[in-house]
Coordinates of C-alpha atoms in Angstrom, one line a residue:
Chain A
X1 CA 211.4 72.4 121.3
X2 CA 212.8 69.0 120.9
X3 CA 210.6 65.9 121.7
X4 CA 212.9 65.1 124.5
X5 CA 212.3 68.5 126.0
X6 CA 208.5 67.9 125.8
X7 CA 208.9 64.4 127.5
X8 CA 210.8 66.1 130.2
X9 CA 207.8 68.5 130.6
X10 CA 205.3 65.6 130.7
X11 CA 207.2 63.9 133.5
X12 CA 207.7 67.3 135.5
X13 CA 203.9 68.2 135.2
X14 CA 202.9 64.5 135.4
X15 CA 200.5 65.6 132.6
X16 CA 200.4 64.9 128.8
X17 CA 197.3 67.3 128.3
X18 CA 196.9 69.5 125.4
X19 CA 194.4 72.2 125.7
X20 CA 192.4 73.1 122.2
X21 CA 191.7 76.9 122.0
X22 CA 188.9 76.6 119.6
X23 CA 187.5 79.8 120.3
X24 CA 183.8 80.7 119.1
X25 CA 182.7 84.2 120.0
X26 CA 179.1 82.8 120.4
X27 CA 180.4 80.6 123.3
X28 CA 182.7 82.8 125.1
X29 CA 181.4 84.7 128.2
X30 CA 179.3 87.7 127.3
X31 CA 181.3 89.9 129.7
X32 CA 184.3 89.7 127.5
X33 CA 182.6 91.0 124.3
X34 CA 182.9 94.5 125.3
X35 CA 186.8 94.1 125.5
X36 CA 188.8 95.2 122.4
X37 CA 190.0 91.9 121.7
X38 CA 187.6 89.1 123.2
X39 CA 189.4 86.1 121.9
X40 CA 192.7 87.0 123.2
X41 CA 191.3 88.0 126.5
X42 CA 189.6 84.7 126.9
X43 CA 192.7 82.8 125.8
X44 CA 194.9 84.8 128.1
X45 CA 192.5 83.8 131.3
X46 CA 192.4 80.3 130.1
X47 CA 196.1 79.9 129.9
X48 CA 197.0 81.8 133.0
X49 CA 194.6 79.7 134.8
X50 CA 195.6 76.1 133.1
X51 CA 199.4 76.4 132.1
X52 CA 200.7 74.3 135.0
X53 CA 198.4 71.4 134.1
X54 CA 199.1 71.0 130.6
X55 CA 202.1 70.6 128.4
X56 CA 200.5 72.0 125.3
X57 CA 198.1 74.4 123.7
X58 CA 196.5 74.0 120.4
X59 CA 194.5 76.8 118.6
X60 CA 192.6 75.5 115.7
X61 CA 193.2 78.3 113.0
X62 CA 189.6 78.1 111.7
X63 CA 188.3 79.5 114.6
X64 CA 190.6 82.7 114.1
X65 CA 190.5 82.8 110.3
X66 CA 186.4 83.1 110.7
X67 CA 187.0 86.1 112.0
X68 CA 189.5 87.6 109.2
X69 CA 192.3 90.0 110.1
X70 CA 191.0 90.7 113.8
X71 CA 190.9 86.8 114.4
X72 CA 194.5 86.3 112.9
X73 CA 195.4 89.3 115.2
X74 CA 194.1 87.3 118.1
X75 CA 195.8 84.2 117.2
X76 CA 199.3 86.1 116.9
X77 CA 198.7 87.6 120.3
X78 CA 197.9 84.4 121.6
X79 CA 200.9 82.6 120.5
X80 CA 203.0 85.7 121.6
X81 CA 201.6 85.4 124.9
X82 CA 202.3 81.7 125.4
X83 CA 205.9 82.0 124.0
X84 CA 206.9 84.9 126.1
X85 CA 205.0 84.0 129.3
X86 CA 205.3 80.0 129.2
X87 CA 208.2 79.0 127.1
X88 CA 208.0 75.3 128.4
X89 CA 204.8 75.0 126.4
X90 CA 204.6 72.9 123.2
X91 CA 202.4 74.8 120.8
X92 CA 200.3 73.5 118.0
X93 CA 199.0 75.4 115.1
X94 CA 195.9 73.1 114.3
X95 CA 195.7 74.0 110.7
X96 CA 195.7 71.0 108.5
X97 CA 197.5 72.4 105.6
X98 CA 199.3 70.5 102.8
X99 CA 199.8 71.7 99.2
X100 CA 202.4 71.3 96.5
X101 CA 205.9 71.9 97.5
X102 CA 206.7 75.5 97.2
X103 CA 203.3 76.1 98.8
X104 CA 203.6 74.0 101.7
X105 CA 207.1 75.8 102.1
X106 CA 205.0 79.0 102.4
X107 CA 202.8 77.5 105.0
X108 CA 205.7 76.5 107.0
X109 CA 207.3 79.6 106.9
X110 CA 203.9 81.2 108.4
X111 CA 203.6 78.8 111.4
X112 CA 207.1 78.0 112.0
X113 CA 208.8 81.4 111.5
X114 CA 206.0 84.2 111.4
X115 CA 204.1 83.0 114.3
X116 CA 206.8 80.6 115.9
X117 CA 204.5 77.7 116.7
X118 CA 206.5 74.6 117.6
X119 CA 204.2 72.3 115.6
X120 CA 201.6 72.4 112.9
X121 CA 199.1 69.6 111.8
X122 CA 198.9 68.7 108.2
X123 CA 196.7 66.5 105.6
X124 CA 198.6 63.7 103.9
X125 CA 196.5 63.4 100.6
X126 CA 198.9 65.1 98.6
X127 CA 201.7 62.8 99.9
X128 CA 205.5 63.2 100.3
X129 CA 206.3 66.2 98.5
X130 CA 203.4 68.2 100.5
X131 CA 204.8 67.1 103.8
X132 CA 208.5 67.4 103.5
X133 CA 208.8 71.1 103.2
X134 CA 207.5 71.1 106.8
X135 CA 209.7 68.3 108.0
X136 CA 213.2 70.4 106.9
X137 CA 212.5 72.9 110.0
X138 CA 215.0 71.5 112.8
X139 CA 213.2 71.5 116.2
X140 CA 209.8 71.9 114.6
X141 CA 207.3 69.1 114.3
X142 CA 204.9 68.1 111.8
X143 CA 201.7 66.2 113.1
X144 CA 200.2 64.3 110.3
X145 CA 196.5 63.2 110.1
X146 CA 196.3 59.4 110.4
X147 CA 193.2 58.3 111.7
X148 CA 190.9 61.1 112.9
X149 CA 188.1 61.2 115.6
X150 CA 185.0 62.0 113.2
X151 CA 182.5 60.0 111.5
X152 CA 183.9 60.9 107.9
X153 CA 187.1 58.9 108.8
X154 CA 185.6 55.7 107.9
X155 CA 185.1 57.1 104.4
X156 CA 188.5 56.9 103.0
X157 CA 191.1 56.5 105.9
X158 CA 189.9 53.0 106.7
X159 CA 189.6 51.8 103.4
X160 CA 191.4 48.6 102.4
X161 CA 194.6 49.4 100.1
X162 CA 196.6 46.0 99.3
X163 CA 195.6 44.4 102.4
X164 CA 195.7 46.9 105.0
X165 CA 193.6 50.2 105.9
X166 CA 194.7 53.6 104.2
X167 CA 195.9 55.1 107.5
X168 CA 198.3 52.4 108.1
X169 CA 199.7 53.0 104.6
X170 CA 199.8 56.5 105.3
X171 CA 201.7 55.9 108.6
X172 CA 204.3 53.2 107.1
X173 CA 204.8 55.6 103.8
X174 CA 205.8 58.5 105.9
X175 CA 208.3 56.9 107.7
X176 CA 210.6 56.8 105.0
X177 CA 210.4 60.7 104.1
X178 CA 213.1 62.8 104.7
X179 CA 213.4 64.2 108.3
X180 CA 210.6 61.7 109.3
X181 CA 211.8 62.0 113.0
X182 CA 210.0 65.3 112.8
X183 CA 206.7 63.5 112.4
X184 CA 203.9 63.2 114.9
X185 CA 200.4 61.7 114.0
X186 CA 196.8 62.7 114.8
X187 CA 194.9 59.4 116.2
X188 CA 191.5 59.9 117.2
X189 CA 190.4 58.7 120.6
X190 CA 187.0 57.5 119.8
X191 CA 189.1 54.5 118.2
X192 CA 191.1 53.2 121.2
X193 CA 191.2 49.8 119.8
X194 CA 193.2 50.8 116.7
X195 CA 196.1 51.9 118.9
X196 CA 197.4 48.5 119.2
X197 CA 197.9 48.3 115.4
X198 CA 199.2 52.0 115.4
X199 CA 201.9 51.2 117.8
X200 CA 203.1 48.2 115.8
X201 CA 204.0 50.9 113.0
X202 CA 205.1 54.0 114.9
X203 CA 206.2 52.6 118.5
X204 CA 207.6 55.7 119.7
X205 CA 206.3 58.6 117.7
X206 CA 204.2 61.2 119.5
X207 CA 200.5 60.9 118.8
X208 CA 198.1 63.8 119.1
X209 CA 194.7 62.5 120.3
X210 CA 191.6 64.5 120.1
X211 CA 188.1 63.1 120.7
X212 CA 188.6 62.6 124.5
X213 CA 185.3 64.2 126.1
X214 CA 183.0 65.9 124.0
X215 CA 183.4 63.4 121.3
X216 CA 183.2 60.4 123.5
X217 CA 186.5 58.8 123.7
X218 CA 188.1 57.5 126.9
X219 CA 191.5 58.5 128.4
X220 CA 192.1 55.1 130.3
X221 CA 191.3 53.2 126.9
X222 CA 193.7 55.4 124.9
X223 CA 196.5 55.1 127.5
X224 CA 196.0 51.3 127.7
X225 CA 196.6 50.9 124.1
X226 CA 198.5 53.8 122.9
X227 CA 201.1 54.8 125.6
X228 CA 204.6 54.0 124.6
X229 CA 207.4 53.5 127.1
X230 CA 208.3 57.3 126.6
X231 CA 204.8 58.1 126.8
X232 CA 204.5 59.9 123.5
X233 CA 200.8 60.9 124.0
X234 CA 199.2 64.4 123.8
X235 CA 195.6 64.1 124.7
X236 CA 193.7 67.0 123.6
X237 CA 190.6 68.4 124.9
X238 CA 189.1 71.7 123.9
X239 CA 185.2 72.2 124.5
X240 CA 185.2 70.1 127.8
X241 CA 187.7 72.7 129.2
X242 CA 187.3 75.9 127.8
X243 CA 183.6 76.1 127.8
X244 CA 183.2 74.6 131.2
X245 CA 181.2 77.8 132.2
X246 CA 180.2 80.8 130.4
X247 CA 180.4 82.9 133.4
X248 CA 182.7 85.2 135.0
X249 CA 184.1 82.1 136.7
X250 CA 184.8 80.4 133.4
X251 CA 188.7 80.3 133.9
X252 CA 188.5 79.1 137.5
X253 CA 186.1 76.2 135.9
X254 CA 188.3 75.6 133.2
X255 CA 191.2 74.8 135.8
X256 CA 188.6 72.6 137.6
X257 CA 188.1 70.5 134.4
X258 CA 191.9 70.5 133.4
X259 CA 192.8 69.4 137.1
X260 CA 190.4 66.4 136.8
X261 CA 192.2 65.2 133.4
X262 CA 195.8 66.1 135.0
X263 CA 195.1 64.1 138.0
X264 CA 193.8 61.1 136.0
X265 CA 197.0 61.4 134.0
X266 CA 199.5 61.5 136.9
X267 CA 197.8 58.3 138.2
X268 CA 198.5 56.7 134.9
X269 CA 202.2 57.9 134.9
X270 CA 202.6 56.7 138.2
X271 CA 201.8 53.2 137.5
Chain B
X1 CA 177.9 82.9 91.4
X2 CA 176.0 79.9 89.9
X3 CA 177.7 77.3 87.4
X4 CA 175.4 78.6 84.9
X5 CA 176.7 82.2 85.2
X6 CA 180.3 80.6 85.1
X7 CA 179.7 78.6 82.0
X8 CA 178.1 82.0 80.3
X9 CA 181.4 84.0 81.2
X10 CA 183.3 81.3 79.5
X11 CA 181.4 81.8 76.4
X12 CA 181.4 85.3 76.5
X13 CA 185.0 85.7 76.8
X14 CA 186.0 82.6 75.2
X15 CA 188.2 81.7 78.0
X16 CA 188.4 79.0 80.8
X17 CA 191.5 80.3 82.1
X18 CA 192.0 80.9 86.0
X19 CA 195.0 83.0 87.0
X20 CA 196.7 81.8 90.0
X21 CA 197.7 84.9 92.4
X22 CA 200.6 83.0 94.3
X23 CA 202.5 86.0 95.1
X24 CA 206.2 85.6 96.8
X25 CA 207.8 89.0 97.7
X26 CA 210.9 87.6 96.5
X27 CA 209.5 87.3 92.9
X28 CA 207.8 90.5 92.2
X29 CA 209.2 93.5 90.7
X30 CA 211.4 95.3 93.2
X31 CA 209.9 98.7 92.3
X32 CA 206.7 97.5 94.1
X33 CA 208.8 96.8 97.3
X34 CA 208.6 100.7 98.3
X35 CA 204.6 100.7 98.2
X36 CA 202.8 100.4 101.4
X37 CA 201.2 96.9 100.1
X38 CA 203.4 95.4 97.3
X39 CA 201.4 92.4 97.1
X40 CA 198.2 94.1 96.7
X41 CA 199.7 96.5 94.3
X42 CA 201.3 93.5 92.3
X43 CA 197.8 91.8 92.3
X44 CA 195.7 94.9 91.4
X45 CA 198.1 95.5 88.4
X46 CA 197.8 91.7 87.3
X47 CA 194.2 92.0 87.6
X48 CA 193.5 95.3 85.8
X49 CA 195.6 93.9 82.8
X50 CA 194.0 90.6 82.5
X51 CA 190.3 90.6 83.7
X52 CA 189.0 90.4 80.3
X53 CA 191.1 87.3 79.2
X54 CA 190.1 84.9 82.3
X55 CA 187.1 83.9 84.1
X56 CA 188.7 83.1 87.5
X57 CA 191.4 84.3 90.1
X58 CA 192.6 81.9 92.6
X59 CA 194.8 83.2 95.4
X60 CA 196.7 80.5 97.3
X61 CA 196.2 81.3 101.1
X62 CA 199.8 80.1 101.9
X63 CA 201.4 82.8 100.3
X64 CA 199.4 85.5 102.3
X65 CA 199.4 83.7 105.6
X66 CA 203.5 83.7 105.2
X67 CA 203.4 87.4 105.6
X68 CA 201.1 87.3 108.7
X69 CA 198.3 89.9 109.4
X70 CA 200.0 92.1 106.6
X71 CA 199.4 89.1 104.3
X72 CA 196.0 88.5 105.5
X73 CA 195.2 92.2 104.8
X74 CA 196.7 91.8 101.2
X75 CA 194.4 89.0 100.5
X76 CA 191.4 90.6 101.8
X77 CA 192.1 93.9 99.7
X78 CA 192.4 91.6 96.8
X79 CA 189.3 89.7 97.1
X80 CA 187.6 92.9 97.6
X81 CA 189.0 94.4 94.7
X82 CA 187.9 91.7 92.5
X83 CA 184.5 91.6 93.7
X84 CA 184.0 95.3 93.7
X85 CA 185.5 95.8 90.1
X86 CA 184.9 92.8 88.1
X87 CA 181.9 91.1 89.7
X88 CA 181.6 88.6 86.8
X89 CA 185.1 86.8 87.9
X90 CA 184.7 83.5 89.7
X91 CA 187.0 83.6 92.8
X92 CA 188.7 80.7 94.3
X93 CA 190.4 80.9 97.7
X94 CA 193.0 78.1 97.1
X95 CA 193.3 76.9 100.9
X96 CA 193.1 73.3 100.9
X97 CA 191.1 73.1 104.1
X98 CA 189.2 70.1 105.9
X99 CA 188.6 69.4 109.6
X100 CA 185.9 68.1 111.8
X101 CA 182.4 69.2 111.1
X102 CA 182.0 72.4 113.4
X103 CA 185.7 73.3 112.5
X104 CA 184.9 73.2 108.8
X105 CA 182.0 75.4 109.3
X106 CA 184.2 78.1 110.8
X107 CA 186.5 77.7 107.5
X108 CA 183.5 78.0 105.4
X109 CA 182.5 81.2 107.3
X110 CA 186.1 82.5 106.7
X111 CA 186.0 81.9 103.1
X112 CA 182.5 82.3 102.1
X113 CA 181.2 85.0 104.3
X114 CA 184.0 87.0 105.8
X115 CA 185.9 87.1 102.7
X116 CA 183.1 86.4 100.3
X117 CA 185.0 83.9 97.9
X118 CA 182.8 82.2 95.3
X119 CA 184.6 78.9 96.3
X120 CA 187.2 77.1 98.3
X121 CA 189.4 74.2 97.6
X122 CA 189.3 71.5 100.5
X123 CA 191.2 68.2 101.2
X124 CA 189.0 64.8 101.3
X125 CA 191.1 62.9 103.9
X126 CA 188.6 63.5 106.8
X127 CA 185.5 62.3 104.7
X128 CA 182.0 63.6 104.4
X129 CA 181.3 65.5 107.7
X130 CA 184.7 67.4 107.0
X131 CA 183.3 68.7 103.7
X132 CA 179.4 69.0 103.9
X133 CA 179.7 72.2 106.2
X134 CA 181.2 74.0 103.0
X135 CA 178.5 72.3 100.6
X136 CA 175.7 73.8 102.7
X137 CA 176.3 77.1 101.3
X138 CA 174.1 78.2 98.4
X139 CA 175.7 79.5 95.3
X140 CA 179.1 78.9 96.7
X141 CA 181.4 76.2 95.3
X142 CA 183.5 73.4 97.1
X143 CA 186.5 72.3 94.8
X144 CA 187.9 69.2 96.4
X145 CA 191.2 67.8 95.7
X146 CA 190.8 64.5 93.6
X147 CA 194.3 63.9 91.6
X148 CA 196.9 66.5 92.2
X149 CA 199.6 67.5 89.7
X150 CA 202.4 66.8 92.3
X151 CA 205.0 63.9 92.4
X152 CA 203.3 62.8 95.7
X153 CA 199.8 62.2 94.3
X154 CA 201.2 58.6 93.5
X155 CA 201.9 58.1 97.4
X156 CA 198.1 57.6 98.0
X157 CA 195.8 59.1 95.3
X158 CA 196.5 56.3 92.8
X159 CA 197.0 53.4 95.4
X160 CA 194.3 50.6 94.6
X161 CA 191.2 50.8 96.9
X162 CA 189.0 47.5 96.2
X163 CA 190.1 47.3 92.4
X164 CA 190.0 50.9 91.7
X165 CA 192.4 54.0 92.6
X166 CA 191.5 56.1 95.6
X167 CA 191.0 59.5 93.7
X168 CA 188.2 57.5 92.0
X169 CA 186.8 56.3 95.3
X170 CA 186.9 59.8 96.5
X171 CA 184.9 61.2 93.3
X172 CA 182.4 58.6 93.5
X173 CA 181.9 58.7 97.3
X174 CA 181.5 62.6 97.3
X175 CA 178.6 62.2 94.7
X176 CA 176.3 60.9 97.5
X177 CA 177.3 63.7 99.9
X178 CA 174.3 66.5 100.7
X179 CA 174.6 69.2 98.2
X180 CA 177.0 67.4 96.0
X181 CA 175.8 69.9 93.2
X182 CA 178.0 72.3 94.8
X183 CA 181.2 70.2 94.4
X184 CA 184.0 70.8 91.7
X185 CA 187.3 68.8 91.8
X186 CA 190.9 69.6 91.4
X187 CA 192.6 67.5 88.9
X188 CA 196.0 68.0 87.7
X189 CA 197.2 68.7 84.1
X190 CA 200.2 66.5 84.4
X191 CA 198.2 63.6 84.0
X192 CA 195.8 64.4 81.1
X193 CA 195.3 60.3 80.2
X194 CA 193.3 60.2 83.4
X195 CA 190.7 62.7 82.5
X196 CA 188.7 59.9 80.2
X197 CA 188.4 57.9 83.3
X198 CA 187.4 60.7 85.9
X199 CA 184.6 61.9 83.2
X200 CA 183.1 58.6 83.2
X201 CA 182.3 59.3 87.3
X202 CA 181.7 63.2 86.9
X203 CA 180.9 63.9 83.4
X204 CA 179.5 67.5 84.1
X205 CA 181.2 68.6 87.3
X206 CA 183.7 71.5 86.8
X207 CA 187.4 70.3 87.2
X208 CA 190.1 72.9 88.6
X209 CA 193.1 72.1 86.5
X210 CA 196.5 73.1 87.8
X211 CA 199.7 71.9 86.3
X212 CA 199.5 73.5 82.6
X213 CA 202.7 75.3 82.1
X214 CA 205.3 75.5 85.0
X215 CA 204.4 72.0 85.7
X216 CA 204.3 70.5 82.4
X217 CA 200.8 69.8 81.5
X218 CA 199.5 70.2 78.0
X219 CA 196.1 72.5 77.5
X220 CA 195.5 70.6 74.3
X221 CA 195.6 67.2 76.0
X222 CA 193.6 68.4 78.9
X223 CA 190.8 69.4 76.8
X224 CA 190.8 66.7 74.5
X225 CA 190.1 64.2 77.3
X226 CA 188.7 66.4 80.1
X227 CA 186.4 68.9 78.4
X228 CA 182.5 68.3 78.8
X229 CA 179.9 69.5 76.8
X230 CA 179.3 72.2 79.1
X231 CA 183.1 72.9 79.0
X232 CA 183.6 72.6 82.8
X233 CA 187.0 73.2 83.0
X234 CA 189.0 75.9 84.8
X235 CA 192.6 75.9 83.6
X236 CA 195.1 77.6 85.9
X237 CA 198.0 79.1 85.3
X238 CA 200.1 81.0 87.9
X239 CA 203.8 81.4 87.7
X240 CA 203.9 81.2 83.7
X241 CA 201.6 84.4 83.9
X242 CA 202.2 86.4 86.9
X243 CA 206.0 86.2 86.8
X244 CA 206.3 86.6 82.8
X245 CA 208.5 89.7 83.6
X246 CA 210.0 91.0 87.0
X247 CA 210.4 94.5 85.5
X248 CA 208.0 97.6 85.5
X249 CA 206.6 95.9 82.4
X250 CA 205.4 92.8 84.3
X251 CA 201.7 93.5 83.9
X252 CA 201.8 94.0 80.2
X253 CA 203.9 90.8 79.9
X254 CA 201.6 89.0 82.1
X255 CA 198.7 90.0 79.6
X256 CA 200.7 88.8 76.8
X257 CA 200.8 85.3 78.4
X258 CA 197.3 85.2 79.4
X259 CA 196.2 86.3 75.8
X260 CA 198.3 83.3 74.3
X261 CA 196.4 80.9 76.5
X262 CA 193.1 82.6 76.0
X263 CA 193.6 82.7 72.2
X264 CA 194.6 78.9 72.6
X265 CA 191.4 78.3 74.4
X266 CA 189.0 80.5 71.9
X267 CA 190.3 78.0 69.1
X268 CA 189.3 75.0 71.4
X269 CA 185.8 76.6 72.1
X270 CA 184.9 77.1 68.3
X271 CA 185.7 73.7 67.4

């Protein structure tokens, strides 16, 4: 998928919502536990109930790997289900990978070819040659961590490097990498005031924004400082939507929560 | 496994060799490609031929994920094979994971519980709360990236943060994290002169050292500057050993290459 197609979807659906499919077996409705693949059944119901309200789904690979081969099967079934039924959806493998060149190529192959995701999240610590193998894939997108939404973000990301914070150095440096046009960035919603500075460095790049809802970030604040003229925001909500209920009405309640966010987004887009 | 048990193994085998099981289907002997699980058959032969010469095996998860569910099955069979037949071996999942707290817990569960590895590699960019969930596991080890062996290491890791390089800030900061005793660090062999500085910060911590051989690092140099009184080094070699031959004699040739390194290590340990 191209960024233009993603932007078109945002305007069509009046939504820049990404739903995080971070499925924990201990939190899903108990009536699903007797099915053959509870994680996939859960995802399928959530996806069917919310696909018209969001433009993206983001399974976090950790939640699948924790269940070994069965988990990896659930992940594969989930991405295939989205690609077959809702090809207009922008899919994100939230994997936070990164390694030396030949190894990053294998990760890129895993997520872009084997699983056919539109994008994957990566970590910047190992630098240029750990990210460029991902960027080499046409119409695939690499979403690099810049400023994350957790407390530990202040350990290194905001440390001063030659007069500016490390996350700014990461943003600036990455703009010079080969195929940098395929880069997007993770910027946490809990730090909305930082968006002004970030937009000076990457005015048009898509930003994937976790931390709205469960982690305390405000949608209004993020949009005020972070929205570009081409929107270029994907606001992620995971727990607030998918665990809205743990009864048999979980999908219906998830839709209600997604709808609230979508309606708020529609108002913002109409301004 | 405890670090004391690992150190005992090093003295018993006169080796601190780690063999990287980075198995690429395009590089393994063609006669294996007709077997049901070529990657596992390759690993099994390499392990059987080298287990007395090394103290550790390190599968890099990228090479398994690239083959989807089949790859994950090969990884599971490989770790189970090692744990069942050679329980004295220290196993490393080279996965370079890291995410917000509840997600890192899922990764830790995946590698420490589901797959039963002794250790996993992690990336530091997201800070304390992205690493501590791994550290919470008793007698399991978390090997954090400090200074890597690739060219991109100079993009951020060596940048000056308040008078010292970022990788030093990473090392120093991590010493204050909860259960820091379970930390080891990745330090690339291509930068041997850096080991003196690193040992001032972490005099006794185990360092996992990639980059000897294929990436150009020297074993002698690394040991000269990096070996602690309790050894505390794991020197990794991947391609130089496992791809020593791509004929039917691949395991035998792998043993020859491993033996060369082990003999060099025995001389160093006897000094």
